[in-house]
């Protein structure tokens, strides 16, 4: 039963919030009613059994609760700013397949700052707790709660519409949505805190939403590239607890890899963006039979192209690592040290981890141990910290 409830929360949370928001025009009330619906499921499903259509049951409970609140607070709510909603029928028990898209386009409206877009998407679309969002942003929980509250208020007071943009609006809006979905995927693929190696709920929700977006924009190469990137990375999920060099590639999901490669072909049929280039890098790894067969020359070239399309310190660091894998550890260490001054990398655990790996290859074990220890100190997730501590111990044993 616990697994069924967790699965329902993972798969239905966004739909329940979105459908209730469409009914109420109030994001706070929609979230509150969705939470109450899941609480009722915890209380009732163990004795009554799991409904045939859990999503419909949850949406009905949330909608009924919302109607009760609206009836009691009609006078007050007439004085409050609400979401601008489309004139859609409300049939009570059903919900609309594109409500989640309405919700994410609302969360990713360009009137909101990027940090607010990501935070709202994580909270409302993915159901991530405020505490976990705060950890991902390296903020206190109260500060993050205030940020989410301000973003919701701005949506209401600015009369931001709760809808999927019109066709003519999509080209300038889809890029922001892609960026936010990728950030959600990244938080799920490499959780900044906790014991989990992968947050499967975030990974799966971001992929599901990107699939929906692709259904809306089947000719958009950026969306195709984003979905290709997600699938090619997620294909390695079952081996995520090991370094890429040590992973058993027979456990990789070949169906996801094949789908990702097909999408990459679509994304690359013309001018390419950062998602297509990143997917091409993931494809090189996916197609290499073994770690030793990895085409590091191609990866280094692709990272150089990616750095031109996306000026990110993390991309620069990954490109430096690729140079080391192609040209040897001394070249790699020099390339990593050349980007180490970037402020955004000062608290990034993979910087000292990359230095440590090259120092190990150079036989500079004491320095490698110190670098691994620094990476462990900076690591957000417990699983990552433990792995880095083991590498620290190994390096110290050789020193």
mmCIF file of C-alpha atoms in Angstrom:
data_model
loop_
_atom_site.group_PDB
_atom_site.id
_atom_site.type_symbol
_atom_site.label_atom_id
_atom_site.label_comp_id
_atom_site.label_asym_id
_atom_site.label_seq_id
_atom_site.Cartn_x
_atom_site.Cartn_y
_atom_site.Cartn_z
ATOM 1 C CA UNK A 1 0.000 0.000 0.000
ATOM 2 C CA UNK A 2 2.835 2.389 0.831
ATOM 3 C CA UNK A 3 4.299 1.763 -2.645
ATOM 4 C CA UNK A 4 0.909 2.411 -4.276
ATOM 5 C CA UNK A 5 0.517 5.691 -2.413
ATOM 6 C CA UNK A 6 4.058 6.755 -3.319
ATOM 7 C CA UNK A 7 3.415 5.857 -6.963
ATOM 8 C CA UNK A 8 0.167 7.839 -6.942
ATOM 9 C CA UNK A 9 1.935 10.871 -5.492
ATOM 10 C CA UNK A 10 4.685 10.597 -8.090
ATOM 11 C CA UNK A 11 2.379 10.159 -11.073
ATOM 12 C CA UNK A 12 -0.714 12.161 -10.100
ATOM 13 C CA UNK A 13 0.430 15.105 -7.945
ATOM 14 C CA UNK A 14 0.865 17.565 -10.808
ATOM 15 C CA UNK A 15 -2.421 16.580 -12.452
ATOM 16 C CA UNK A 16 -4.357 16.986 -9.196
ATOM 17 C CA UNK A 17 -2.820 20.400 -8.437
ATOM 18 C CA UNK A 18 -3.319 21.575 -12.025
ATOM 19 C CA UNK A 19 -6.943 20.469 -12.271
ATOM 20 C CA UNK A 20 -7.766 22.058 -8.914
ATOM 21 C CA UNK A 21 -5.980 25.282 -9.892
ATOM 22 C CA UNK A 22 -8.093 25.433 -13.028
ATOM 23 C CA UNK A 23 -11.206 25.077 -10.872
ATOM 24 C CA UNK A 24 -10.235 27.556 -8.155
ATOM 25 C CA UNK A 25 -7.952 30.059 -9.849
ATOM 26 C CA UNK A 26 -5.858 29.953 -6.680
ATOM 27 C CA UNK A 27 -2.499 28.153 -6.555
ATOM 28 C CA UNK A 28 -2.325 28.154 -2.751
ATOM 29 C CA UNK A 29 -5.793 26.642 -2.415
ATOM 30 C CA UNK A 30 -5.061 24.117 -5.183
ATOM 31 C CA UNK A 31 -1.928 22.941 -3.406
ATOM 32 C CA UNK A 32 -3.711 22.776 -0.034
ATOM 33 C CA UNK A 33 -6.578 20.714 -1.483
ATOM 34 C CA UNK A 34 -4.212 18.377 -3.307
ATOM 35 C CA UNK A 35 -2.352 17.743 -0.060
ATOM 36 C CA UNK A 36 -5.633 17.009 1.690
ATOM 37 C CA UNK A 37 -6.642 14.571 -1.057
ATOM 38 C CA UNK A 38 -3.425 12.593 -0.613
ATOM 39 C CA UNK A 39 -3.896 12.647 3.165
ATOM 40 C CA UNK A 40 -7.374 11.194 2.691
ATOM 41 C CA UNK A 41 -5.896 8.493 0.467
ATOM 42 C CA UNK A 42 -3.463 7.547 3.232
ATOM 43 C CA UNK A 43 -6.400 7.251 5.638
ATOM 44 C CA UNK A 44 -8.884 5.452 3.367
ATOM 45 C CA UNK A 45 -7.071 3.327 0.798
ATOM 46 C CA UNK A 46 -5.650 0.769 3.270
ATOM 47 C CA UNK A 47 -9.198 -0.197 4.358
ATOM 48 C CA UNK A 48 -11.172 0.479 1.159
ATOM 49 C CA UNK A 49 -8.586 -0.552 -1.408
ATOM 50 C CA UNK A 50 -6.907 1.374 -4.202
ATOM 51 C CA UNK A 51 -9.436 2.978 -6.594
ATOM 52 C CA UNK A 52 -9.491 1.767 -10.193
ATOM 53 C CA UNK A 53 -8.514 5.270 -11.298
ATOM 54 C CA UNK A 54 -6.407 6.771 -8.496
ATOM 55 C CA UNK A 55 -5.875 10.053 -10.323
ATOM 56 C CA UNK A 56 -9.589 10.600 -10.844
ATOM 57 C CA UNK A 57 -10.310 9.746 -7.181
ATOM 58 C CA UNK A 58 -7.675 12.166 -5.928
ATOM 59 C CA UNK A 59 -8.807 14.923 -8.275
ATOM 60 C CA UNK A 60 -12.431 14.489 -7.219
ATOM 61 C CA UNK A 61 -11.526 14.675 -3.519
ATOM 62 C CA UNK A 62 -9.380 17.770 -4.083
ATOM 63 C CA UNK A 63 -12.074 19.427 -6.216
ATOM 64 C CA UNK A 64 -14.801 18.727 -3.661
ATOM 65 C CA UNK A 65 -12.651 20.149 -0.906
ATOM 66 C CA UNK A 66 -11.952 23.227 -3.038
ATOM 67 C CA UNK A 67 -15.670 23.765 -3.669
ATOM 68 C CA UNK A 68 -16.358 23.582 0.062
ATOM 69 C CA UNK A 69 -13.725 26.208 0.743
ATOM 70 C CA UNK A 70 -14.946 28.430 -2.091
ATOM 71 C CA UNK A 71 -18.524 28.284 -0.832
ATOM 72 C CA UNK A 72 -17.467 29.287 2.674
ATOM 73 C CA UNK A 73 -15.131 32.061 1.544
ATOM 74 C CA UNK A 74 -17.023 33.479 -1.429
ATOM 75 C CA UNK A 75 -17.140 37.020 -0.120
ATOM 76 C CA UNK A 76 -13.461 37.079 0.782
ATOM 77 C CA UNK A 77 -12.319 35.542 -2.467
ATOM 78 C CA UNK A 78 -14.194 38.101 -4.518
ATOM 79 C CA UNK A 79 -11.670 40.602 -3.174
ATOM 80 C CA UNK A 80 -8.597 38.448 -3.914
ATOM 81 C CA UNK A 81 -6.713 38.336 -7.222
ATOM 82 C CA UNK A 82 -7.119 34.983 -8.951
ATOM 83 C CA UNK A 83 -5.546 33.229 -11.892
ATOM 84 C CA UNK A 84 -6.922 34.194 -15.296
ATOM 85 C CA UNK A 85 -8.473 30.938 -16.461
ATOM 86 C CA UNK A 86 -9.656 29.689 -19.812
ATOM 87 C CA UNK A 87 -13.407 29.166 -20.123
ATOM 88 C CA UNK A 88 -13.238 25.398 -19.744
ATOM 89 C CA UNK A 89 -16.032 23.088 -18.621
ATOM 90 C CA UNK A 90 -15.788 21.658 -15.130
ATOM 91 C CA UNK A 91 -17.307 18.188 -14.946
ATOM 92 C CA UNK A 92 -16.191 17.477 -11.386
ATOM 93 C CA UNK A 93 -14.750 13.980 -11.620
ATOM 94 C CA UNK A 94 -12.571 14.295 -14.706
ATOM 95 C CA UNK A 95 -9.435 16.231 -15.444
ATOM 96 C CA UNK A 96 -7.802 17.412 -18.658
ATOM 97 C CA UNK A 97 -4.635 15.838 -20.007
ATOM 98 C CA UNK A 98 -3.031 19.228 -20.688
ATOM 99 C CA UNK A 99 -3.703 20.702 -17.233
ATOM 100 C CA UNK A 100 -0.124 19.887 -16.254
ATOM 101 C CA UNK A 101 1.116 21.824 -19.267
ATOM 102 C CA UNK A 102 -1.047 24.759 -18.232
ATOM 103 C CA UNK A 103 0.487 24.557 -14.791
ATOM 104 C CA UNK A 104 4.091 24.405 -15.972
ATOM 105 C CA UNK A 105 3.641 27.252 -18.468
ATOM 106 C CA UNK A 106 2.168 29.281 -15.623
ATOM 107 C CA UNK A 107 5.087 28.436 -13.339
ATOM 108 C CA UNK A 108 7.542 29.276 -16.130
ATOM 109 C CA UNK A 109 5.968 32.567 -17.186
ATOM 110 C CA UNK A 110 8.652 35.075 -18.284
ATOM 111 C CA UNK A 111 7.348 37.623 -15.765
ATOM 112 C CA UNK A 112 8.922 35.477 -13.029
ATOM 113 C CA UNK A 113 12.623 35.298 -12.247
ATOM 114 C CA UNK A 114 14.360 32.065 -13.238
ATOM 115 C CA UNK A 115 14.873 31.003 -9.618
ATOM 116 C CA UNK A 116 11.164 31.489 -8.953
ATOM 117 C CA UNK A 117 10.254 29.517 -12.085
ATOM 118 C CA UNK A 118 12.327 26.548 -10.979
ATOM 119 C CA UNK A 119 11.147 26.706 -7.372
ATOM 120 C CA UNK A 120 7.468 26.879 -8.350
ATOM 121 C CA UNK A 121 7.852 24.026 -10.821
ATOM 122 C CA UNK A 122 9.528 21.840 -8.213
ATOM 123 C CA UNK A 123 6.855 22.693 -5.614
ATOM 124 C CA UNK A 124 3.640 22.683 -7.640
ATOM 125 C CA UNK A 125 4.402 20.439 -10.606
ATOM 126 C CA UNK A 126 6.695 17.915 -8.913
ATOM 127 C CA UNK A 127 5.464 18.068 -5.324
ATOM 128 C CA UNK A 128 8.942 18.565 -3.869
ATOM 129 C CA UNK A 129 8.967 19.799 -0.277
ATOM 130 C CA UNK A 130 10.025 23.365 0.419
ATOM 131 C CA UNK A 131 12.880 22.027 2.566
ATOM 132 C CA UNK A 132 14.281 19.966 -0.323
ATOM 133 C CA UNK A 133 13.956 22.878 -2.744
ATOM 134 C CA UNK A 134 15.796 25.070 -0.259
ATOM 135 C CA UNK A 135 18.601 22.498 -0.071
ATOM 136 C CA UNK A 136 18.879 22.442 -3.857
ATOM 137 C CA UNK A 137 19.253 26.238 -3.926
ATOM 138 C CA UNK A 138 21.517 26.328 -0.837
ATOM 139 C CA UNK A 139 18.965 28.518 0.932
ATOM 140 C CA UNK A 140 17.208 28.343 4.285
ATOM 141 C CA UNK A 141 13.743 26.789 4.290
ATOM 142 C CA UNK A 142 12.038 30.012 5.433
ATOM 143 C CA UNK A 143 13.742 32.004 2.682
ATOM 144 C CA UNK A 144 12.629 29.489 0.058
ATOM 145 C CA UNK A 145 9.067 29.450 1.427
ATOM 146 C CA UNK A 146 8.994 33.235 1.096
ATOM 147 C CA UNK A 147 10.298 33.009 -2.478
ATOM 148 C CA UNK A 148 7.583 30.525 -3.460
ATOM 149 C CA UNK A 149 4.901 32.648 -1.784
ATOM 150 C CA UNK A 150 6.067 35.794 -3.593
ATOM 151 C CA UNK A 151 6.028 33.953 -6.924
ATOM 152 C CA UNK A 152 2.471 32.719 -6.374
ATOM 153 C CA UNK A 153 1.369 36.215 -5.395
ATOM 154 C CA UNK A 154 2.948 37.694 -8.505
ATOM 155 C CA UNK A 155 1.145 35.178 -10.717
ATOM 156 C CA UNK A 156 -2.160 36.281 -9.201
ATOM 157 C CA UNK A 157 -1.579 40.032 -9.030
ATOM 158 C CA UNK A 158 -0.055 40.186 -12.526
ATOM 159 C CA UNK A 159 -3.049 38.246 -13.850
ATOM 160 C CA UNK A 160 -0.820 35.645 -15.478
ATOM 161 C CA UNK A 161 -3.132 33.328 -17.440
ATOM 162 C CA UNK A 162 -3.477 29.659 -16.516
ATOM 163 C CA UNK A 163 -3.199 28.256 -20.011
ATOM 164 C CA UNK A 164 -0.911 26.801 -22.633
ATOM 165 C CA UNK A 165 0.268 29.718 -24.799
ATOM 166 C CA UNK A 166 -1.184 30.228 -28.242
ATOM 167 C CA UNK A 167 0.778 28.778 -31.163
ATOM 168 C CA UNK A 168 2.294 32.151 -32.023
ATOM 169 C CA UNK A 169 3.537 32.575 -28.437
ATOM 170 C CA UNK A 170 5.156 29.162 -28.081
ATOM 171 C CA UNK A 171 8.508 29.804 -29.812
ATOM 172 C CA UNK A 172 9.483 32.478 -27.270
ATOM 173 C CA UNK A 173 8.044 30.566 -24.298
ATOM 174 C CA UNK A 174 9.201 27.001 -24.916
ATOM 175 C CA UNK A 175 12.877 27.738 -24.277
ATOM 176 C CA UNK A 176 12.215 28.749 -20.672
ATOM 177 C CA UNK A 177 10.110 25.640 -20.085
ATOM 178 C CA UNK A 178 12.867 23.435 -21.524
ATOM 179 C CA UNK A 179 15.439 25.086 -19.267
ATOM 180 C CA UNK A 180 13.301 24.542 -16.168
ATOM 181 C CA UNK A 181 12.434 20.944 -17.053
ATOM 182 C CA UNK A 182 16.112 20.190 -17.493
ATOM 183 C CA UNK A 183 16.909 21.732 -14.111
ATOM 184 C CA UNK A 184 14.194 19.574 -12.513
ATOM 185 C CA UNK A 185 15.678 16.525 -14.240
ATOM 186 C CA UNK A 186 19.149 17.473 -13.001
ATOM 187 C CA UNK A 187 17.941 17.789 -9.399
ATOM 188 C CA UNK A 188 16.414 14.323 -9.731
ATOM 189 C CA UNK A 189 19.412 12.762 -11.461
ATOM 190 C CA UNK A 190 21.922 14.178 -8.969
ATOM 191 C CA UNK A 191 20.008 15.047 -5.765
ATOM 192 C CA UNK A 192 21.661 17.861 -3.805
ATOM 193 C CA UNK A 193 20.766 16.244 -0.469
ATOM 194 C CA UNK A 194 19.457 13.090 1.135
ATOM 195 C CA UNK A 195 20.329 9.411 0.852
ATOM 196 C CA UNK A 196 18.924 8.708 -2.620
ATOM 197 C CA UNK A 197 21.358 8.259 -5.505
ATOM 198 C CA UNK A 198 18.554 9.272 -7.900
ATOM 199 C CA UNK A 199 15.226 10.986 -7.201
ATOM 200 C CA UNK A 200 13.182 8.789 -9.521
ATOM 201 C CA UNK A 201 10.040 10.865 -8.967
ATOM 202 C CA UNK A 202 11.669 14.033 -10.308
ATOM 203 C CA UNK A 203 13.391 12.249 -13.173
ATOM 204 C CA UNK A 204 10.193 10.544 -14.277
ATOM 205 C CA UNK A 205 8.024 13.644 -13.904
ATOM 206 C CA UNK A 206 10.427 15.807 -15.909
ATOM 207 C CA UNK A 207 10.564 13.167 -18.661
ATOM 208 C CA UNK A 208 6.759 12.826 -18.679
ATOM 209 C CA UNK A 209 6.313 16.588 -18.982
ATOM 210 C CA UNK A 210 8.892 16.783 -21.748
ATOM 211 C CA UNK A 211 7.052 14.021 -23.609
ATOM 212 C CA UNK A 212 3.862 16.064 -23.289
ATOM 213 C CA UNK A 213 5.691 19.131 -24.565
ATOM 214 C CA UNK A 214 6.974 17.159 -27.526
ATOM 215 C CA UNK A 215 3.419 16.061 -28.264
ATOM 216 C CA UNK A 216 2.452 19.733 -28.347
ATOM 217 C CA UNK A 217 5.466 20.718 -30.484
ATOM 218 C CA UNK A 218 6.482 17.636 -32.496
ATOM 219 C CA UNK A 219 8.601 19.660 -34.917
ATOM 220 C CA UNK A 220 10.557 21.573 -32.260
ATOM 221 C CA UNK A 221 14.177 20.388 -32.375
ATOM 222 C CA UNK A 222 15.004 21.871 -28.974
ATOM 223 C CA UNK A 223 12.320 19.789 -27.268
ATOM 224 C CA UNK A 224 13.496 16.710 -29.178
ATOM 225 C CA UNK A 225 17.068 17.369 -28.060
ATOM 226 C CA UNK A 226 16.023 17.828 -24.436
ATOM 227 C CA UNK A 227 14.064 14.579 -24.410
ATOM 228 C CA UNK A 228 16.954 12.766 -26.110
ATOM 229 C CA UNK A 229 19.351 14.056 -23.449
ATOM 230 C CA UNK A 230 17.084 12.968 -20.604
ATOM 231 C CA UNK A 231 16.545 9.474 -22.014
ATOM 232 C CA UNK A 232 20.205 8.852 -22.809
ATOM 233 C CA UNK A 233 21.182 9.829 -19.268
ATOM 234 C CA UNK A 234 18.293 8.035 -17.578
ATOM 235 C CA UNK A 235 19.156 4.841 -19.459
ATOM 236 C CA UNK A 236 22.057 4.485 -16.990
ATOM 237 C CA UNK A 237 19.894 4.934 -13.880
ATOM 238 C CA UNK A 238 20.307 1.375 -12.554
ATOM 239 C CA UNK A 239 24.086 1.831 -12.405
ATOM 240 C CA UNK A 240 24.056 5.401 -11.107
ATOM 241 C CA UNK A 241 25.602 4.308 -7.792
ATOM 242 C CA UNK A 242 28.903 3.620 -9.583
ATOM 243 C CA UNK A 243 31.337 5.780 -11.517
ATOM 244 C CA UNK A 244 30.747 5.731 -15.267
ATOM 245 C CA UNK A 245 34.022 3.895 -15.794
ATOM 246 C CA UNK A 246 32.884 1.057 -13.496
ATOM 247 C CA UNK A 247 29.294 0.666 -14.672
ATOM 248 C CA UNK A 248 28.017 -2.637 -16.059
ATOM 249 C CA UNK A 249 26.777 -1.492 -19.456
ATOM 250 C CA UNK A 250 24.655 -4.591 -19.922
ATOM 251 C CA UNK A 251 22.357 -3.067 -17.277
ATOM 252 C CA UNK A 252 21.768 0.072 -19.310
ATOM 253 C CA UNK A 253 18.273 0.418 -20.785
ATOM 254 C CA UNK A 254 18.795 -0.192 -24.491
ATOM 255 C CA UNK A 255 15.219 0.792 -25.375
ATOM 256 C CA UNK A 256 15.727 4.243 -23.868
ATOM 257 C CA UNK A 257 19.074 4.559 -25.627
ATOM 258 C CA UNK A 258 17.542 3.671 -29.005
ATOM 259 C CA UNK A 259 14.698 6.146 -28.459
ATOM 260 C CA UNK A 260 17.172 8.814 -27.403
ATOM 261 C CA UNK A 261 19.333 8.252 -30.474
ATOM 262 C CA UNK A 262 16.293 8.573 -32.720
ATOM 263 C CA UNK A 263 15.308 11.854 -31.079
ATOM 264 C CA UNK A 264 18.895 13.086 -31.367
ATOM 265 C CA UNK A 265 18.759 12.526 -35.129
ATOM 266 C CA UNK A 266 15.668 14.760 -35.245
ATOM 267 C CA UNK A 267 17.244 17.389 -32.998
ATOM 268 C CA UNK A 268 20.402 17.491 -35.133
ATOM 269 C CA UNK A 269 18.620 17.991 -38.461
ATOM 270 C CA UNK A 270 19.565 21.673 -38.682
ATOM 271 C CA UNK A 271 21.039 24.246 -36.321
ATOM 272 C CA UNK A 272 21.736 22.642 -32.955
ATOM 273 C CA UNK A 273 21.326 24.073 -29.460
ATOM 274 C CA UNK A 274 22.827 23.122 -26.116
ATOM 275 C CA UNK A 275 20.383 20.272 -25.557
ATOM 276 C CA UNK A 276 21.243 18.598 -28.858
ATOM 277 C CA UNK A 277 24.982 18.984 -28.235
ATOM 278 C CA UNK A 278 24.641 17.646 -24.682
ATOM 279 C CA UNK A 279 22.595 14.734 -26.005
ATOM 280 C CA UNK A 280 25.315 14.037 -28.571
ATOM 281 C CA UNK A 281 27.853 13.783 -25.726
ATOM 282 C CA UNK A 282 25.562 11.389 -23.844
ATOM 283 C CA UNK A 283 25.169 9.386 -27.058
ATOM 284 C CA UNK A 284 28.935 8.881 -27.366
ATOM 285 C CA UNK A 285 28.943 7.319 -23.898
ATOM 286 C CA UNK A 286 25.822 5.275 -24.658
ATOM 287 C CA UNK A 287 27.292 3.817 -27.847
ATOM 288 C CA UNK A 288 30.731 2.936 -26.454
ATOM 289 C CA UNK A 289 30.839 -0.832 -25.742
ATOM 290 C CA UNK A 290 33.267 -0.276 -22.862
ATOM 291 C CA UNK A 291 34.800 2.632 -20.974
ATOM 292 C CA UNK A 292 38.081 2.047 -22.823
ATOM 293 C CA UNK A 293 36.256 2.428 -26.159
ATOM 294 C CA UNK A 294 34.929 5.915 -25.327
ATOM 295 C CA UNK A 295 35.706 8.393 -28.121
ATOM 296 C CA UNK A 296 37.197 11.169 -25.990
ATOM 297 C CA UNK A 297 38.360 13.103 -29.032
ATOM 298 C CA UNK A 298 34.761 13.487 -30.174
ATOM 299 C CA UNK A 299 33.589 14.304 -26.654
ATOM 300 C CA UNK A 300 36.245 17.028 -26.299
ATOM 301 C CA UNK A 301 35.142 18.559 -29.615
ATOM 302 C CA UNK A 302 31.504 18.448 -28.558
ATOM 303 C CA UNK A 303 32.283 20.137 -25.254
ATOM 304 C CA UNK A 304 34.087 22.891 -27.140
ATOM 305 C CA UNK A 305 30.930 23.401 -29.243
ATOM 306 C CA UNK A 306 28.758 23.276 -26.114
ATOM 307 C CA UNK A 307 30.886 25.944 -24.419
ATOM 308 C CA UNK A 308 30.197 28.225 -27.387
ATOM 309 C CA UNK A 309 26.438 27.613 -27.161
ATOM 310 C CA UNK A 310 26.213 27.699 -23.368
ATOM 311 C CA UNK A 311 28.709 29.643 -21.293
ATOM 312 C CA UNK A 312 28.557 27.579 -18.113
ATOM 313 C CA UNK A 313 31.410 26.953 -15.646
ATOM 314 C CA UNK A 314 30.231 23.355 -15.290
ATOM 315 C CA UNK A 315 30.490 22.872 -19.048
ATOM 316 C CA UNK A 316 33.988 24.337 -18.943
ATOM 317 C CA UNK A 317 34.938 21.885 -16.181
ATOM 318 C CA UNK A 318 33.515 18.912 -18.059
ATOM 319 C CA UNK A 319 35.380 20.020 -21.162
ATOM 320 C CA UNK A 320 38.591 20.144 -19.133
ATOM 321 C CA UNK A 321 37.996 16.590 -17.935
ATOM 322 C CA UNK A 322 37.453 15.462 -21.532
ATOM 323 C CA UNK A 323 40.795 17.025 -22.495
ATOM 324 C CA UNK A 324 42.471 15.028 -19.744
ATOM 325 C CA UNK A 325 40.848 11.805 -20.860
ATOM 326 C CA UNK A 326 42.058 12.488 -24.396
ATOM 327 C CA UNK A 327 45.523 13.928 -23.740
ATOM 328 C CA UNK A 328 46.504 12.424 -20.391
ATOM 329 C CA UNK A 329 46.263 13.316 -16.686
ATOM 330 C CA UNK A 330 48.840 16.115 -16.731
ATOM 331 C CA UNK A 331 46.929 17.920 -19.485
ATOM 332 C CA UNK A 332 43.676 17.245 -17.656
ATOM 333 C CA UNK A 333 44.931 18.635 -14.355
ATOM 334 C CA UNK A 334 46.195 21.776 -16.083
ATOM 335 C CA UNK A 335 42.856 22.231 -17.871
ATOM 336 C CA UNK A 336 40.882 21.737 -14.648
ATOM 337 C CA UNK A 337 43.091 24.169 -12.736
ATOM 338 C CA UNK A 338 42.564 26.717 -15.499
ATOM 339 C CA UNK A 339 38.818 26.882 -14.748
ATOM 340 C CA UNK A 340 39.058 26.405 -10.960
ATOM 341 C CA UNK A 341 38.867 30.151 -10.307
ATOM 342 C CA UNK A 342 35.227 30.332 -11.439
ATOM 343 C CA UNK A 343 33.146 31.459 -8.426
ATOM 344 C CA UNK A 344 30.293 29.102 -9.336
ATOM 345 C CA UNK A 345 32.649 26.125 -8.953
ATOM 346 C CA UNK A 346 33.950 27.052 -5.505
ATOM 347 C CA UNK A 347 31.337 24.856 -3.802
ATOM 348 C CA UNK A 348 30.957 22.346 -6.633
ATOM 349 C CA UNK A 349 32.180 18.922 -5.421
ATOM 350 C CA UNK A 350 33.042 17.645 -8.889
ATOM 351 C CA UNK A 351 35.841 20.205 -9.238
ATOM 352 C CA UNK A 352 38.022 18.748 -6.454
ATOM 353 C CA UNK A 353 36.855 15.252 -7.450
ATOM 354 C CA UNK A 354 38.125 15.810 -10.999
ATOM 355 C CA UNK A 355 41.443 17.149 -9.691
ATOM 356 C CA UNK A 356 41.724 14.137 -7.384
ATOM 357 C CA UNK A 357 41.205 11.649 -10.210
ATOM 358 C CA UNK A 358 43.974 13.195 -12.315
ATOM 359 C CA UNK A 359 46.279 13.454 -9.286
ATOM 360 C CA UNK A 360 45.720 9.738 -8.640
ATOM 361 C CA UNK A 361 46.704 8.932 -12.224
ATOM 362 C CA UNK A 362 49.870 11.004 -11.730
ATOM 363 C CA UNK A 363 50.755 9.115 -8.543
ATOM 364 C CA UNK A 364 50.369 12.228 -6.375
ATOM 365 C CA UNK A 365 48.357 10.317 -3.799
ATOM 366 C CA UNK A 366 48.593 12.658 -0.813
ATOM 367 C CA UNK A 367 47.334 15.575 -2.890
ATOM 368 C CA UNK A 368 44.638 13.341 -4.354
ATOM 369 C CA UNK A 369 43.486 12.352 -0.864
ATOM 370 C CA UNK A 370 43.165 15.997 0.140
ATOM 371 C CA UNK A 371 41.191 16.760 -3.010
ATOM 372 C CA UNK A 372 38.854 13.810 -2.486
ATOM 373 C CA UNK A 373 38.329 14.894 1.132
ATOM 374 C CA UNK A 374 37.388 18.374 -0.077
ATOM 375 C CA UNK A 375 34.943 16.895 -2.590
ATOM 376 C CA UNK A 376 33.369 14.754 0.156
ATOM 377 C CA UNK A 377 32.965 17.834 2.338
ATOM 378 C CA UNK A 378 31.118 19.641 -0.440
ATOM 379 C CA UNK A 379 28.961 16.706 -1.547
ATOM 380 C CA UNK A 380 25.241 17.221 -1.020
ATOM 381 C CA UNK A 381 23.911 13.668 -1.067
ATOM 382 C CA UNK A 382 24.941 11.098 1.489
ATOM 383 C CA UNK A 383 25.564 8.465 -1.188
ATOM 384 C CA UNK A 384 27.965 10.741 -3.042
ATOM 385 C CA UNK A 385 29.712 11.720 0.186
ATOM 386 C CA UNK A 386 30.248 8.092 1.149
ATOM 387 C CA UNK A 387 31.718 7.220 -2.247
ATOM 388 C CA UNK A 388 34.128 10.145 -2.081
ATOM 389 C CA UNK A 389 35.142 9.240 1.465
ATOM 390 C CA UNK A 390 35.991 5.735 0.265
ATOM 391 C CA UNK A 391 38.161 7.216 -2.481
ATOM 392 C CA UNK A 392 39.819 9.472 0.097
ATOM 393 C CA UNK A 393 40.709 6.442 2.199
ATOM 394 C CA UNK A 394 42.078 4.590 -0.815
ATOM 395 C CA UNK A 395 44.278 7.549 -1.802
ATOM 396 C CA UNK A 396 45.585 7.889 1.762
ATOM 397 C CA UNK A 397 46.457 4.196 1.844
ATOM 398 C CA UNK A 398 48.689 4.692 -1.200
ATOM 399 C CA UNK A 399 50.339 7.883 0.024
#
